[in-house]
Coordinates of C-alpha atoms and ligand atoms in Angstrom, one line a residue:
X1 CA 50.7 -6.9 -27.5
X2 CA 51.3 -3.6 -29.7
X3 CA 48.9 -0.9 -28.9
X4 CA 49.9 -0.6 -25.3
X5 CA 52.5 1.6 -26.5
X6 CA 50.3 4.1 -27.1
X7 CA 47.6 4.6 -24.2
X8 CA 44.6 3.6 -25.9
X9 CA 43.3 0.5 -28.0
X10 CA 41.4 -0.2 -31.5
X11 CA 38.7 -2.8 -31.1
X12 CA 38.2 -4.2 -34.3
X13 CA 37.7 -8.3 -34.0
X14 CA 38.4 -8.7 -30.4
X15 CA 40.0 -12.2 -30.8
X16 CA 43.4 -11.1 -29.7
X17 CA 42.6 -8.1 -27.9
X18 CA 40.1 -9.3 -25.6
X19 CA 42.2 -12.0 -24.4
X20 CA 45.1 -9.8 -23.5
X21 CA 42.6 -7.4 -21.8
X22 CA 41.3 -10.7 -19.7
X23 CA 44.9 -10.8 -18.8
X24 CA 45.4 -7.5 -18.0
X25 CA 48.4 -7.8 -20.6
X26 CA 46.7 -4.6 -21.9
X27 CA 45.5 -1.7 -19.7
X28 CA 44.9 0.9 -22.3
X29 CA 42.9 4.0 -20.6
X30 CA 40.8 4.2 -23.6
X31 CA 39.3 1.4 -25.7
X32 CA 37.8 2.5 -29.0
X33 CA 35.5 0.4 -30.9
X34 CA 35.7 0.6 -34.4
X35 CA 33.4 -2.2 -35.4
X36 CA 30.7 -0.2 -36.5
X37 CA 32.6 1.7 -39.5
X38 CA 31.0 0.1 -42.2
X39 CA 32.9 1.7 -44.9
X40 CA 36.0 0.0 -43.4
X41 CA 34.8 -3.1 -44.7
X42 CA 34.6 -4.4 -47.7
X43 CA 36.7 -6.1 -51.0
X44 CA 36.9 -4.3 -54.4
X45 CA 39.3 -4.0 -57.8
X46 CA 40.8 -0.9 -57.5
X47 CA 42.9 -0.3 -60.9
X48 CA 45.1 -3.3 -60.8
X49 CA 45.2 -4.0 -57.1
X50 CA 42.6 -5.7 -54.8
X51 CA 41.8 -3.8 -52.0
X52 CA 40.4 -5.3 -48.5
X53 CA 39.3 -2.7 -46.1
X54 CA 40.3 -3.5 -42.5
X55 CA 37.4 -4.4 -41.0
X56 CA 36.7 -7.6 -43.7
X57 CA 36.7 -10.4 -41.7
X58 CA 39.1 -13.6 -42.3
X59 CA 35.8 -15.3 -43.4
X60 CA 34.8 -12.8 -46.0
X61 CA 38.0 -13.1 -47.5
X62 CA 38.4 -16.8 -47.2
X63 CA 34.1 -17.3 -49.3
X64 CA 35.4 -14.1 -51.4
X65 CA 35.2 -14.5 -55.1
X66 CA 37.2 -11.7 -55.9
X67 CA 39.5 -12.6 -53.8
X68 CA 39.7 -16.6 -54.9
X69 CA 39.9 -14.8 -58.5
X70 CA 42.4 -12.3 -58.0
X71 CA 44.5 -13.0 -54.6
X72 CA 44.3 -16.8 -55.0
X73 CA 47.1 -16.7 -52.2
X74 CA 44.9 -15.4 -49.8
X75 CA 42.2 -17.9 -50.3
X76 CA 44.6 -20.8 -50.0
X77 CA 45.8 -19.2 -46.4
X78 CA 42.7 -18.3 -44.9
X79 CA 41.4 -21.7 -43.9
X80 CA 44.9 -22.2 -41.5
X81 CA 43.8 -19.0 -39.7
X82 CA 42.4 -20.3 -36.2
X83 CA 39.2 -21.7 -36.2
X84 CA 35.5 -20.9 -37.9
X85 CA 34.6 -18.7 -35.0
X86 CA 37.5 -16.9 -34.8
X87 CA 38.1 -16.6 -38.4
X88 CA 34.1 -15.0 -38.0
X89 CA 35.1 -12.4 -36.3
X90 CA 38.9 -11.8 -36.5
X91 CA 39.6 -9.1 -39.3
X92 CA 42.2 -8.3 -41.9
X93 CA 43.5 -5.2 -40.3
X94 CA 43.1 -6.7 -36.7
X95 CA 45.8 -9.3 -37.8
X96 CA 47.8 -6.9 -40.0
X97 CA 48.1 -3.9 -37.2
X98 CA 49.0 -6.6 -34.5
X99 CA 51.9 -8.0 -36.7
X100 CA 52.3 -11.4 -35.1
X101 CA 55.2 -13.2 -36.8
X102 CA 53.2 -16.6 -36.8
X103 CA 50.3 -15.0 -38.7
X104 CA 49.0 -15.8 -41.9
X105 CA 48.0 -12.2 -43.4
X106 CA 51.3 -10.0 -43.0
X107 CA 53.1 -13.4 -44.4
X108 CA 51.2 -13.1 -47.2
X109 CA 51.3 -9.6 -47.6
X110 CA 54.7 -9.9 -47.4
X111 CA 54.7 -12.5 -50.4
X112 CA 52.7 -10.3 -52.5
X113 CA 54.6 -7.1 -51.8
X114 CA 51.4 -5.8 -50.6
X115 CA 50.7 -2.3 -49.4
X116 CA 49.0 -0.9 -46.0
X117 CA 46.9 1.7 -45.9
X118 CA 46.7 4.0 -42.8
X119 CA 45.1 6.9 -41.5
X120 CA 45.5 9.7 -38.6
X121 CA 44.6 13.0 -37.8
X122 CA 47.6 14.7 -39.9
X123 CA 46.3 12.2 -43.2
X124 CA 46.5 9.1 -45.0
X125 CA 49.6 7.3 -46.3
X126 CA 50.5 3.7 -47.8
X127 CA 53.4 1.7 -46.5
X128 CA 54.8 -1.5 -48.4
X129 CA 54.6 -4.6 -46.4
X130 CA 58.4 -4.6 -46.4
X131 CA 58.4 -1.7 -44.6
X132 CA 55.6 -2.2 -42.4
X133 CA 56.3 -5.0 -40.3
X134 CA 59.6 -3.7 -38.4
X135 CA 60.0 -6.1 -35.5
X136 CA 58.0 -8.4 -33.0
X137 CA 55.0 -7.1 -33.0
X138 CA 56.0 -3.6 -34.0
X139 CA 55.1 -1.9 -37.1
X140 CA 55.2 1.2 -38.8
X141 CA 51.6 2.6 -37.5
X142 CA 52.0 5.7 -35.4
X143 CA 50.2 7.1 -32.4
X144 CA 46.7 8.1 -34.1
X145 CA 46.9 6.4 -36.7
X146 CA 44.8 3.2 -37.7
X147 CA 44.8 0.4 -40.5
X148 CA 42.2 1.4 -43.1
X149 CA 42.7 -1.7 -45.4
X150 CA 45.8 -3.3 -47.7
X151 CA 45.7 -4.0 -51.2
X152 CA 47.8 -6.6 -53.0
X153 CA 48.5 -6.9 -56.8
X154 CA 45.8 -8.6 -58.9
X155 CA 47.0 -12.3 -60.2
X156 CA 47.5 -13.2 -63.7
X157 CA 47.6 -16.1 -65.8
X158 CA 51.7 -16.1 -65.8
X159 CA 51.4 -16.0 -61.7
X160 CA 51.7 -18.8 -59.3
X161 CA 50.8 -18.8 -55.7
X162 CA 51.3 -21.4 -53.0
X163 CA 50.9 -21.7 -49.3
X164 CA 51.4 -24.4 -46.8
X165 CA 52.3 -24.7 -42.7
X166 CA 52.9 -26.6 -40.5
X167 CA 51.0 -26.6 -37.1
X168 CA 50.9 -28.8 -34.3
X169 CA 47.1 -29.5 -34.4
X170 CA 45.0 -27.8 -37.7
X171 CA 44.2 -23.8 -36.3
X172 CA 47.1 -23.8 -33.8
X173 CA 49.8 -20.9 -34.7
X174 CA 51.9 -22.5 -37.3
X175 CA 55.5 -23.8 -36.2
X176 CA 56.4 -22.6 -39.6
X177 CA 54.8 -21.5 -42.6
X178 CA 55.6 -20.5 -46.3
X179 CA 53.7 -18.1 -48.7
X180 CA 55.1 -18.2 -52.4
X181 CA 54.2 -15.9 -54.8
X182 CA 56.0 -16.6 -58.5
X183 CA 55.5 -15.4 -61.9
X184 CA 57.0 -17.5 -64.7
X185 CA 57.5 -17.6 -68.4
X186 CA 56.5 -21.4 -69.2
X187 CA 58.7 -22.9 -66.8
X188 CA 61.2 -20.3 -66.5
X189 CA 61.2 -18.4 -63.1
X190 CA 61.1 -14.6 -63.7
X191 CA 60.7 -13.9 -60.1
X192 CA 59.6 -16.0 -57.0
X193 CA 59.0 -14.2 -53.4
X194 CA 59.4 -16.6 -50.8
X195 CA 57.8 -15.5 -47.3
X196 CA 58.2 -17.6 -43.9
X197 CA 56.2 -17.1 -41.1
X198 CA 57.1 -18.5 -37.7
X199 CA 60.9 -18.1 -38.4
X200 CA 62.1 -14.7 -37.0
X201 CA 60.1 -11.5 -35.7
X202 CA 58.6 -10.4 -39.0
X203 CA 57.9 -12.2 -41.9
X204 CA 60.8 -13.4 -43.6
X205 CA 61.7 -13.0 -47.0
X206 CA 63.9 -15.0 -48.2
X207 CA 66.1 -12.5 -50.6
X208 CA 68.9 -14.2 -51.7
X209 CA 67.4 -17.5 -52.4
X210 CA 65.1 -15.4 -54.3
X211 CA 67.8 -14.1 -56.2
X212 CA 69.4 -17.5 -57.1
X213 CA 65.8 -18.6 -58.2
X214 CA 65.4 -15.7 -60.7
X215 CA 66.0 -16.5 -64.2
X216 CA 66.4 -20.1 -63.9
X217 CA 64.4 -23.0 -65.1
X218 CA 62.4 -24.5 -62.1
X219 CA 63.3 -28.3 -62.6
X220 CA 64.4 -31.2 -60.1
X221 CA 67.9 -29.5 -59.6
X222 CA 67.0 -26.1 -58.9
X223 CA 64.8 -27.1 -56.4
X224 CA 67.5 -28.7 -54.5
X225 CA 69.9 -25.6 -55.2
X226 CA 66.9 -23.7 -53.5
X227 CA 66.6 -25.9 -50.4
X228 CA 70.3 -26.1 -49.9
X229 CA 70.3 -22.1 -50.2
X230 CA 67.7 -21.4 -47.6
X231 CA 69.3 -23.8 -45.2
X232 CA 72.3 -21.4 -45.1
X233 CA 70.2 -18.2 -45.2
X234 CA 67.0 -18.7 -42.8
X235 CA 68.4 -18.3 -39.5
X236 CA 65.3 -18.7 -37.4
X237 CA 64.3 -17.6 -33.4
X238 CA 63.3 -20.7 -31.6
X239 CA 60.1 -20.4 -29.7
X240 CA 59.0 -22.3 -26.3
X241 CA 58.9 -25.8 -28.0
X242 CA 60.6 -25.8 -31.1
X243 CA 64.6 -25.0 -31.6
X244 CA 65.8 -22.9 -34.6
X245 CA 67.4 -26.0 -36.2
X246 CA 63.6 -27.5 -36.2
X247 CA 62.6 -24.6 -37.8
X248 CA 64.7 -24.3 -40.4
X249 CA 64.1 -27.9 -41.4
X250 CA 60.3 -27.4 -41.4
X251 CA 61.1 -24.2 -43.5
X252 CA 63.1 -26.2 -46.2
X253 CA 60.3 -29.1 -46.2
X254 CA 57.8 -26.6 -47.0
X255 CA 59.9 -25.1 -49.6
X256 CA 60.6 -28.0 -51.2
X257 CA 57.1 -29.0 -51.2
X258 CA 55.9 -26.0 -52.6
X259 CA 58.6 -25.3 -55.1
X260 CA 57.6 -28.8 -56.3
X261 CA 54.1 -28.0 -56.5
X262 CA 54.9 -25.0 -58.5
X263 CA 57.5 -27.1 -60.9
X264 CA 54.1 -29.6 -61.4
X265 CA 51.8 -26.8 -62.3
X266 CA 53.9 -25.3 -64.9
X267 CA 55.2 -28.3 -66.6
X268 CA 51.7 -29.3 -66.9
X269 CA 50.9 -26.0 -68.9
X270 CA 54.1 -26.4 -70.8
X271 CA 53.5 -29.5 -72.2
Ligands
LIG301 C1 42.6 -19.1 -30.0 C2 43.0 -18.2 -31.3 C3 43.9 -18.7 -32.0 C4 44.2 -18.0 -33.5 N1 45.0 -18.5 -34.0 C5 45.2 -17.8 -35.1 C6 46.1 -18.0 -36.2 O1 46.1 -19.5 -36.2 N2 46.4 -17.4 -37.0 C7 46.3 -16.3 -37.4 O2 46.6 -15.0 -38.0 N3 45.8 -15.2 -36.1 C8 44.9 -16.3 -35.3 N4 44.5 -15.7 -34.0 C9 44.3 -14.0 -34.0 C10 43.0 -13.4 -35.0 O3 43.4 -14.1 -36.0 C11 42.7 -12.4 -34.8 O4 41.6 -12.1 -35.3 C12 44.1 -11.2 -34.9 O5 45.1 -11.4 -35.0 C13 43.5 -9.9 -35.0 O6 42.2 -9.4 -35.5 P1 41.1 -8.7 -34.5 O7 40.2 -8.1 -35.6 O8 40.4 -9.8 -33.8 O9 41.7 -7.9 -33.5 P2 41.5 -7.4 -32.2 O10 41.9 -8.2 -31.6 O11 40.6 -6.4 -31.8 O12 42.9 -6.2 -32.1 C14 44.5 -6.9 -32.2 C15 45.2 -5.4 -31.9 O13 45.4 -5.0 -33.4 C16 44.9 -3.5 -33.2 N5 43.9 -3.1 -34.3 C17 43.5 -3.5 -34.5 N6 42.4 -3.5 -35.9 C18 43.1 -2.0 -36.0 C19 43.4 -1.5 -37.0 N7 42.9 -1.1 -37.9 N8 44.0 -0.4 -36.9 C20 45.0 -0.4 -35.9 N9 45.5 -0.8 -34.7 C21 44.4 -2.1 -34.6 C22 44.3 -3.5 -31.7 O14 44.2 -2.5 -30.7 C23 45.0 -4.8 -30.9 O15 46.0 -4.4 -30.3 C24 44.1 -16.5 -33.3 C25 43.2 -16.1 -32.1 C26 42.7 -17.1 -31.3 C27 41.9 -16.3 -29.7

């Protein structure tokens, strides 16, 4: 896992780290328990962003009225993360720092153009989600730095968001998943961000298809053009049980479902 590139490990919710310590996949010289840092837990509006502290648990996010109002994509995605016991302990910052390409928070953060807040001995810095996730379990975290939180823009009435994933059993890491964050003028797409999980080494933004949809009216025809574009654009990595073709197919199934839901929602508002 990620931290062992350093000789210490940060312990947050422990839902990933404890398992890897047990299996001796992680053998840090030093284990630093940050769970008592209350200042790193909590959710608040800061200007036009919603800030979530690193030690905020998945359950805190799932049940937050602020998240439901200002970052509904996170509220939709939260129930897909593992099971209740894991969501009660696992943290926002732990998931972001670990950088699992099949995890929900990195995928949503990427869809929402979120920002990761880092703190180290040399000071604080902010890194966009796009730059933070760099490779498989590899992030922009430098030795001596921790994730203190991450923020996303506040949702507005012209935004539409949707999340869906396909897993063998509910609570398992998904085979493929998709977070959509779109902005509309009636049914006209101003922008649509498509972020896939379980497809590549990091959350994958389908930039070519996003550009294709921008400025178009979302209807049945455009949705099929987007699906065809995704088939050409996505180049999934296989995993132990699914080859690339299966993942590509599942990704397009999710895209069609979510774009159809966006179309239905915008058409109802425009009518
Ligand atoms: C059975 C099972 C199923 C799961 N299914 C899913 C799933 O479907 N989707 C999903 O997203 N996750 C899933 N998880 C993972 C879970 O969400 C973890 O909570 C999460 O990945 C890590 O968060 P944590 O707080 O538990 O971190 P920890 O386990 O404490 O730490 C994980 C790693 O991140 C580092 N770290 C932690 N916090 C910070 C920080 N603030 N700054 C810098 N480094 C830090 C640690 O050093 C370690 O390397 C599952 C876990 C289990 C055990």
